[in-house]
mmCIF file of C-alpha atoms in Angstrom:
data_model
loop_
_atom_site.group_PDB
_atom_site.id
_atom_site.type_symbol
_atom_site.label_atom_id
_atom_site.label_comp_id
_atom_site.label_asym_id
_atom_site.label_seq_id
_atom_site.Cartn_x
_atom_site.Cartn_y
_atom_site.Cartn_z
ATOM 1 C CA MET A 1 149.978 29.796 18.269
ATOM 2 C CA THR A 2 146.970 31.770 19.508
ATOM 3 C CA ILE A 3 143.776 30.464 21.046
ATOM 4 C CA THR A 4 141.852 31.625 17.955
ATOM 5 C CA ASP A 5 143.672 29.257 15.575
ATOM 6 C CA PHE A 6 141.280 26.589 14.317
ATOM 7 C CA THR A 7 141.805 23.267 16.071
ATOM 8 C CA THR A 8 139.931 19.973 16.308
ATOM 9 C CA THR A 9 140.707 16.659 18.028
ATOM 10 C CA LEU A 10 140.138 12.958 17.344
ATOM 11 C CA LEU A 11 140.462 9.999 19.718
ATOM 12 C CA VAL A 12 140.815 6.548 18.125
ATOM 13 C CA ASP A 13 141.693 2.945 18.996
ATOM 14 C CA GLN A 14 144.363 2.645 16.297
ATOM 15 C CA THR A 15 148.076 2.934 17.125
ATOM 16 C CA PRO A 16 150.143 6.132 16.658
ATOM 17 C CA LYS A 17 151.962 4.365 13.800
ATOM 18 C CA GLU A 18 148.679 3.634 12.015
ATOM 19 C CA VAL A 19 147.453 7.199 12.594
ATOM 20 C CA PHE A 20 150.696 8.682 11.254
ATOM 21 C CA HIS A 21 150.442 6.520 8.129
ATOM 22 C CA ALA A 22 146.838 7.705 7.534
ATOM 23 C CA ILE A 23 147.687 11.397 7.984
ATOM 24 C CA THR A 24 150.562 11.211 5.496
ATOM 25 C CA ASN A 25 148.359 9.359 2.988
ATOM 26 C CA VAL A 26 146.784 12.694 2.095
ATOM 27 C CA ARG A 27 145.227 11.549 -1.185
ATOM 28 C CA ALA A 28 143.099 9.068 0.727
ATOM 29 C CA TRP A 29 141.360 11.649 2.925
ATOM 30 C CA TRP A 30 141.768 15.168 1.417
ATOM 31 C CA SER A 31 141.985 14.941 -2.372
ATOM 32 C CA GLU A 32 142.836 12.277 -4.923
ATOM 33 C CA GLU A 33 144.097 15.042 -7.215
ATOM 34 C CA ILE A 34 147.075 15.973 -5.003
ATOM 35 C CA GLU A 35 150.379 16.077 -6.879
ATOM 36 C CA GLY A 36 153.743 15.485 -5.221
ATOM 37 C CA SER A 37 155.109 13.605 -2.202
ATOM 38 C CA THR A 38 153.096 13.783 1.030
ATOM 39 C CA ASP A 39 155.258 11.592 3.267
ATOM 40 C CA LYS A 40 158.847 12.888 2.936
ATOM 41 C CA LEU A 41 160.445 15.712 4.906
ATOM 42 C CA ASN A 42 161.086 18.939 2.936
ATOM 43 C CA GLU A 43 159.127 17.675 -0.061
ATOM 44 C CA THR A 44 156.235 19.717 -1.518
ATOM 45 C CA PHE A 45 152.807 18.839 -2.834
ATOM 46 C CA THR A 46 149.970 20.765 -4.457
ATOM 47 C CA TYR A 47 146.240 20.595 -3.805
ATOM 48 C CA HIS A 48 143.433 21.959 -5.962
ATOM 49 C CA TYR A 49 139.663 21.848 -5.927
ATOM 50 C CA LYS A 50 138.005 22.843 -9.205
ATOM 51 C CA ASP A 51 138.687 26.552 -9.823
ATOM 52 C CA VAL A 52 137.857 27.434 -6.218
ATOM 53 C CA HIS A 53 141.037 26.615 -4.274
ATOM 54 C CA ASN A 54 144.599 25.589 -4.945
ATOM 55 C CA CYS A 55 147.656 25.647 -2.699
ATOM 56 C CA LYS A 56 151.242 24.414 -2.369
ATOM 57 C CA MET A 57 152.424 22.737 0.854
ATOM 58 C CA LYS A 58 155.890 21.886 2.196
ATOM 59 C CA LEU A 59 156.450 19.175 4.815
ATOM 60 C CA ILE A 60 158.581 20.983 7.401
ATOM 61 C CA GLU A 61 158.244 18.523 10.289
ATOM 62 C CA LEU A 62 157.755 14.775 10.096
ATOM 63 C CA ILE A 63 158.220 12.678 13.264
ATOM 64 C CA PRO A 64 156.854 9.131 12.810
ATOM 65 C CA GLY A 65 154.075 8.370 15.258
ATOM 66 C CA LYS A 66 154.225 11.855 16.782
ATOM 67 C CA LYS A 67 153.887 14.865 14.523
ATOM 68 C CA VAL A 68 153.335 16.165 10.982
ATOM 69 C CA VAL A 69 153.540 19.862 10.013
ATOM 70 C CA TRP A 70 152.896 21.469 6.627
ATOM 71 C CA LEU A 71 153.819 25.033 5.651
ATOM 72 C CA VAL A 72 151.601 26.770 3.075
ATOM 73 C CA LEU A 73 154.016 28.152 0.481
ATOM 74 C CA ASP A 74 151.356 29.530 -1.832
ATOM 75 C CA ASN A 75 147.566 29.713 -1.943
ATOM 76 C CA TYR A 76 144.680 30.843 -4.150
ATOM 77 C CA PHE A 77 140.991 31.239 -3.279
ATOM 78 C CA SER A 78 138.453 32.338 -5.878
ATOM 79 C CA PHE A 79 136.032 33.693 -3.276
ATOM 80 C CA THR A 80 138.090 36.062 -1.091
ATOM 81 C CA LYS A 81 139.461 39.543 -1.668
ATOM 82 C CA ASP A 82 142.884 38.407 -0.481
ATOM 83 C CA LYS A 83 143.303 35.390 -2.746
ATOM 84 C CA SER A 84 146.369 34.164 -0.822
ATOM 85 C CA GLU A 85 144.915 34.155 2.716
ATOM 86 C CA TRP A 86 146.451 30.801 3.737
ATOM 87 C CA LYS A 87 149.964 31.690 2.578
ATOM 88 C CA GLY A 88 152.479 31.442 5.444
ATOM 89 C CA THR A 89 150.130 29.506 7.743
ATOM 90 C CA LYS A 90 150.971 26.037 9.071
ATOM 91 C CA LEU A 91 148.939 22.863 9.462
ATOM 92 C CA SER A 92 149.926 20.737 12.444
ATOM 93 C CA PHE A 93 148.946 17.157 13.285
ATOM 94 C CA GLU A 94 150.056 16.182 16.803
ATOM 95 C CA ILE A 95 149.770 12.514 17.764
ATOM 96 C CA SER A 96 149.808 11.366 21.386
ATOM 97 C CA GLU A 97 148.564 8.576 23.636
ATOM 98 C CA LYS A 98 145.616 9.308 25.927
ATOM 99 C CA ASP A 99 143.708 6.896 28.158
ATOM 100 C CA GLY A 100 144.870 3.885 26.180
ATOM 101 C CA LYS A 101 143.858 5.428 22.869
ATOM 102 C CA THR A 102 145.550 7.638 20.271
ATOM 103 C CA GLN A 103 144.724 11.333 20.162
ATOM 104 C CA ILE A 104 145.145 13.450 17.026
ATOM 105 C CA ARG A 105 145.128 17.207 17.518
ATOM 106 C CA PHE A 106 144.844 19.125 14.246
ATOM 107 C CA THR A 107 145.576 22.852 14.287
ATOM 108 C CA HIS A 108 145.616 25.240 11.352
ATOM 109 C CA ILE A 109 148.059 27.756 12.797
ATOM 110 C CA GLY A 110 147.191 31.180 11.431
ATOM 111 C CA LEU A 111 143.628 30.345 10.354
ATOM 112 C CA VAL A 112 141.879 32.904 12.569
ATOM 113 C CA PRO A 113 138.433 34.574 12.623
ATOM 114 C CA GLU A 114 139.864 37.708 11.007
ATOM 115 C CA TYR A 115 140.314 35.759 7.754
ATOM 116 C CA GLU A 116 137.497 36.164 5.238
ATOM 117 C CA CYS A 117 137.630 32.428 4.539
ATOM 118 C CA PHE A 118 137.488 31.448 8.233
ATOM 119 C CA ASP A 119 133.925 30.085 8.373
ATOM 120 C CA ILE A 120 134.128 28.217 5.075
ATOM 121 C CA CYS A 121 137.576 26.820 5.857
ATOM 122 C CA THR A 122 136.760 25.713 9.394
ATOM 123 C CA ASN A 123 133.638 23.947 8.160
ATOM 124 C CA ALA A 124 135.679 22.224 5.468
ATOM 125 C CA TRP A 125 138.452 21.189 7.866
ATOM 126 C CA SER A 126 135.874 19.883 10.334
ATOM 127 C CA GLN A 127 134.441 17.709 7.594
ATOM 128 C CA TYR A 128 137.792 16.423 6.341
ATOM 129 C CA ILE A 129 139.242 15.739 9.804
ATOM 130 C CA GLN A 130 136.164 14.610 11.726
ATOM 131 C CA GLN A 131 134.699 12.588 8.856
ATOM 132 C CA SER A 132 137.178 11.725 6.116
ATOM 133 C CA LEU A 133 140.433 11.334 8.092
ATOM 134 C CA LEU A 134 138.581 9.617 10.940
ATOM 135 C CA SER A 135 137.009 7.198 8.476
ATOM 136 C CA LEU A 136 140.389 6.456 6.886
ATOM 137 C CA ILE A 137 141.955 5.734 10.284
ATOM 138 C CA THR A 138 139.126 3.562 11.600
ATOM 139 C CA THR A 139 137.871 1.803 8.452
ATOM 140 C CA GLY A 140 140.723 2.133 5.956
ATOM 141 C CA LYS A 141 138.605 4.238 3.595
ATOM 142 C CA GLY A 142 138.435 8.054 3.590
ATOM 143 C CA GLN A 143 136.210 10.462 1.697
ATOM 144 C CA PRO A 144 138.489 12.750 -0.332
ATOM 145 C CA ASN A 145 136.761 15.632 -2.096
ATOM 146 C CA PHE A 146 137.292 14.121 -5.527
ATOM 147 C CA ARG A 147 134.886 11.419 -4.469
ATOM 148 C CA MET A 148 132.582 13.582 -2.385
ATOM 149 C CA ASN A 149 131.956 16.140 -5.165
ATOM 150 C CA ASP A 150 129.330 18.079 -3.213
ATOM 151 C CA TYR A 151 126.930 20.134 -5.311
ATOM 152 C CA GLN A 152 128.426 23.532 -6.075
ATOM 153 C CA LYS A 153 127.656 26.424 -8.375
ATOM 154 C CA SER A 154 129.315 29.803 -8.908
ATOM 155 C CA MET A 155 127.931 32.873 -10.639
ATOM 156 C CA THR A 156 128.716 36.542 -11.079
ATOM 157 C CA ILE A 157 125.698 38.809 -10.669
ATOM 158 C CA ASN A 158 125.641 42.434 -11.751
ATOM 159 C CA LYS A 159 124.346 43.621 -8.404
ATOM 160 C CA PRO A 160 126.141 44.928 -5.297
ATOM 161 C CA VAL A 161 127.044 42.479 -2.533
ATOM 162 C CA HIS A 162 124.476 43.815 -0.067
ATOM 163 C CA GLU A 163 121.608 43.171 -2.522
ATOM 164 C CA VAL A 164 122.729 39.599 -3.169
ATOM 165 C CA TYR A 165 123.119 39.002 0.571
ATOM 166 C CA THR A 166 119.615 40.369 1.223
ATOM 167 C CA ALA A 167 118.118 38.104 -1.453
ATOM 168 C CA ILE A 168 119.639 35.088 0.331
ATOM 169 C CA THR A 169 118.632 36.119 3.836
ATOM 170 C CA GLU A 170 115.323 37.964 3.466
ATOM 171 C CA HIS A 171 113.712 37.071 0.122
ATOM 172 C CA ILE A 172 113.832 33.272 -0.070
ATOM 173 C CA ALA A 173 110.112 33.123 -0.905
ATOM 174 C CA ASP A 174 110.719 35.248 -4.003
ATOM 175 C CA TRP A 175 112.976 32.674 -5.675
ATOM 176 C CA TRP A 176 112.716 29.270 -3.886
ATOM 177 C CA SER A 177 109.239 28.573 -2.461
ATOM 178 C CA GLN A 178 106.388 30.795 -1.359
ATOM 179 C CA ASP A 179 105.378 28.170 1.187
ATOM 180 C CA LEU A 180 107.773 29.401 3.882
ATOM 181 C CA THR A 181 107.452 30.070 7.598
ATOM 182 C CA GLY A 182 109.945 31.415 10.110
ATOM 183 C CA THR A 183 112.816 33.893 9.755
ATOM 184 C CA SER A 184 116.165 33.657 7.998
ATOM 185 C CA ALA A 185 117.935 37.014 8.301
ATOM 186 C CA HIS A 186 120.211 36.383 11.291
ATOM 187 C CA ALA A 187 122.321 33.654 12.898
ATOM 188 C CA GLY A 188 120.057 31.759 15.292
ATOM 189 C CA ASP A 189 116.978 32.163 13.099
ATOM 190 C CA SER A 190 115.095 29.162 11.743
ATOM 191 C CA PHE A 191 112.756 28.633 8.798
ATOM 192 C CA THR A 192 110.717 25.837 7.246
ATOM 193 C CA ILE A 193 110.129 25.631 3.516
ATOM 194 C CA ALA A 194 107.738 23.328 1.675
ATOM 195 C CA PHE A 195 107.168 22.019 -1.841
ATOM 196 C CA GLY A 196 103.865 20.216 -1.600
ATOM 197 C CA LYS A 197 104.448 17.329 0.834
ATOM 198 C CA THR A 198 108.228 17.879 0.843
ATOM 199 C CA ARG A 199 109.213 19.929 3.903
ATOM 200 C CA LYS A 200 112.612 21.061 5.200
ATOM 201 C CA THR A 201 113.645 23.036 8.272
ATOM 202 C CA PHE A 202 116.875 25.018 8.477
ATOM 203 C CA ASP A 203 118.819 26.724 11.234
ATOM 204 C CA ILE A 204 120.880 29.777 10.291
ATOM 205 C CA VAL A 205 124.247 28.931 11.822
ATOM 206 C CA GLU A 206 126.199 31.811 10.275
ATOM 207 C CA ALA A 207 125.180 35.120 8.697
ATOM 208 C CA ILE A 208 127.958 37.650 8.145
ATOM 209 C CA PRO A 209 126.615 40.552 6.044
ATOM 210 C CA GLY A 210 128.199 40.726 2.628
ATOM 211 C CA LYS A 211 130.413 37.663 3.211
ATOM 212 C CA VAL A 212 128.832 34.339 4.071
ATOM 213 C CA VAL A 213 125.545 32.653 4.988
ATOM 214 C CA ILE A 214 125.336 29.065 6.242
ATOM 215 C CA TRP A 215 122.130 27.089 6.677
ATOM 216 C CA LYS A 216 122.000 23.703 8.383
ATOM 217 C CA ASN A 217 119.181 21.323 7.603
ATOM 218 C CA VAL A 218 117.821 20.028 10.913
ATOM 219 C CA LYS A 219 114.705 18.267 9.668
ATOM 220 C CA ALA A 220 113.660 16.970 6.270
ATOM 221 C CA HIS A 221 110.909 14.959 4.632
ATOM 222 C CA ILE A 222 111.476 14.512 0.898
ATOM 223 C CA ASP A 223 108.297 13.302 -0.772
ATOM 224 C CA MET A 224 109.775 10.932 -3.359
ATOM 225 C CA PRO A 225 108.068 7.502 -3.421
ATOM 226 C CA SER A 226 111.258 5.689 -4.489
ATOM 227 C CA LEU A 227 113.432 7.339 -1.814
ATOM 228 C CA LYS A 228 114.241 4.982 1.063
ATOM 229 C CA ASN A 229 115.635 7.639 3.397
ATOM 230 C CA LYS A 230 113.298 10.597 3.111
ATOM 231 C CA ALA A 231 115.423 12.565 5.589
ATOM 232 C CA GLU A 232 118.593 12.450 3.457
ATOM 233 C CA TRP A 233 119.176 16.195 3.726
ATOM 234 C CA GLU A 234 119.343 16.212 7.526
ATOM 235 C CA GLY A 235 122.741 17.400 8.741
ATOM 236 C CA THR A 236 123.752 18.830 5.363
ATOM 237 C CA ARG A 237 124.666 22.512 5.021
ATOM 238 C CA MET A 238 124.082 25.177 2.404
ATOM 239 C CA ILE A 239 127.041 27.572 2.245
ATOM 240 C CA TRP A 240 126.696 30.883 0.391
ATOM 241 C CA THR A 241 129.983 32.761 -0.052
ATOM 242 C CA LEU A 242 130.007 36.284 -1.478
ATOM 243 C CA SER A 243 132.793 38.564 -2.685
ATOM 244 C CA THR A 244 132.982 41.800 -4.663
ATOM 245 C CA ALA A 245 133.748 41.322 -8.364
ATOM 246 C CA ASP A 246 134.729 43.803 -11.077
ATOM 247 C CA LYS A 247 131.110 43.797 -12.175
ATOM 248 C CA GLY A 248 128.876 43.182 -9.190
ATOM 249 C CA THR A 249 129.153 40.138 -6.945
ATOM 250 C CA THR A 250 130.683 36.685 -7.210
ATOM 251 C CA LEU A 251 128.550 34.103 -5.428
ATOM 252 C CA THR A 252 129.642 30.537 -4.710
ATOM 253 C CA PHE A 253 126.959 28.189 -3.435
ATOM 254 C CA MET A 254 127.788 24.772 -2.002
ATOM 255 C CA HIS A 255 125.359 22.196 -0.652
ATOM 256 C CA GLN A 256 127.798 20.437 1.658
ATOM 257 C CA GLY A 257 126.798 16.789 1.909
ATOM 258 C CA LEU A 258 124.713 16.679 -1.276
ATOM 259 C CA ASN A 259 126.715 14.345 -3.502
ATOM 260 C CA LYS A 260 126.259 11.202 -5.544
ATOM 261 C CA SER A 261 126.252 9.047 -2.433
ATOM 262 C CA LEU A 262 122.709 10.333 -1.745
ATOM 263 C CA GLU A 263 119.819 8.588 -3.460
ATOM 264 C CA CYS A 264 118.105 11.918 -4.184
ATOM 265 C CA TYR A 265 121.181 13.490 -5.795
ATOM 266 C CA GLU A 266 120.056 13.710 -9.435
ATOM 267 C CA VAL A 267 116.647 15.140 -8.572
ATOM 268 C CA CYS A 268 118.112 17.566 -6.023
ATOM 269 C CA GLU A 269 120.881 18.629 -8.407
ATOM 270 C CA ALA A 270 118.272 19.501 -11.041
ATOM 271 C CA GLY A 271 116.239 21.306 -8.405
ATOM 272 C CA TRP A 272 119.149 23.482 -7.296
ATOM 273 C CA ASP A 273 120.025 24.276 -10.922
ATOM 274 C CA GLU A 274 116.452 25.455 -11.440
ATOM 275 C CA PHE A 275 116.087 27.466 -8.248
ATOM 276 C CA LEU A 276 119.528 29.082 -8.430
ATOM 277 C CA SER A 277 118.542 30.237 -11.909
ATOM 278 C CA SER A 278 115.382 31.609 -10.296
ATOM 279 C CA PHE A 279 117.569 33.325 -7.683
ATOM 280 C CA GLU A 280 119.640 34.978 -10.412
ATOM 281 C CA ASP A 281 116.492 36.039 -12.295
ATOM 282 C CA TYR A 282 115.076 37.587 -9.130
ATOM 283 C CA LEU A 283 118.174 39.714 -8.668
ATOM 284 C CA THR A 284 118.600 40.751 -12.300
ATOM 285 C CA THR A 285 114.951 41.230 -13.339
ATOM 286 C CA GLY A 286 113.127 41.605 -10.029
ATOM 287 C CA LYS A 287 111.080 38.459 -10.672
ATOM 288 C CA GLY A 288 112.068 34.924 -9.722
ATOM 289 C CA ASN A 289 110.307 31.634 -10.404
ATOM 290 C CA PRO A 290 109.612 30.172 -6.949
ATOM 291 C CA TYR A 291 107.499 27.145 -6.126
ATOM 292 C CA LEU A 292 103.869 28.166 -5.702
ATOM 293 C CA LYS A 293 101.774 26.385 -3.097
ATOM 294 C CA LYS A 294 99.180 24.856 -5.421
ATOM 295 C CA ALA A 295 100.174 25.738 -8.976
ATOM 296 C CA ASP A 296 103.487 23.876 -9.180
ATOM 297 C CA ALA A 297 102.618 20.231 -8.683
ATOM 298 C CA ASN A 298 104.992 19.234 -11.514
ATOM 299 C CA LYS A 299 107.874 21.577 -10.623
ATOM 300 C CA VAL A 300 111.201 20.007 -9.600
ATOM 301 C CA ASN A 301 111.466 20.098 -5.813
ATOM 302 C CA VAL A 302 114.571 20.383 -3.642
#
């Protein structure tokens, strides 16, 4: 194991036995669509998420109340050049007692920054371990991705990767909203975008040219009279993943945290459909259909 392997830790009041049971109940915190046994040594199970990711795992270590280790036998990603990046890596769950509580140390051994999928995968693991598995352990109910179903859209655009990346990072006003302030080209930048009285501020937490862009919403006011929580977007992330395709660029967009549990979901889903179409039009024709400050009072806002 190297210090660059992704790792994250939980500390809970539940017993090691209860924690072990939750970890091995993989359908309850990772995916309800898992096939195969997840709690027997040397057994295998398969995971898949839409047409984006599927993999086959083998349980190579299973010590009740202490440790669980999976070996990735096979893997497929739709968004990386090396479709099998996870293959041969291991996923380790170490359970121990600390200060009267139970500590869970999760490590994806072999998931390192050199991997093209590193940023997307570490964000996903953080969500599944720190939110879904933690919730399963402490409340008895996890948030597997079948239930979460975050908004996602993939497209292939007949333009080179660098042009698609530039449209995401430097030309937001040409396809999303012309009412924009701030900068968005580099990690550490911040911008605010508005649609009438709806305003949202984003931090750029990751920007790797030609590969991935991640925005985090840090402040939101969604101007919908029926919406109880007008800051629903706060803490959600927009993840843009790019890869070279036979004809141009494959782009996968995910709004992590935007799912049917949010009151605004249907309106925001329609908004993203509209503005991602505008994004594609901007790249293919040179002209998008962004929100205009005064002319678009009836346009769907996201």
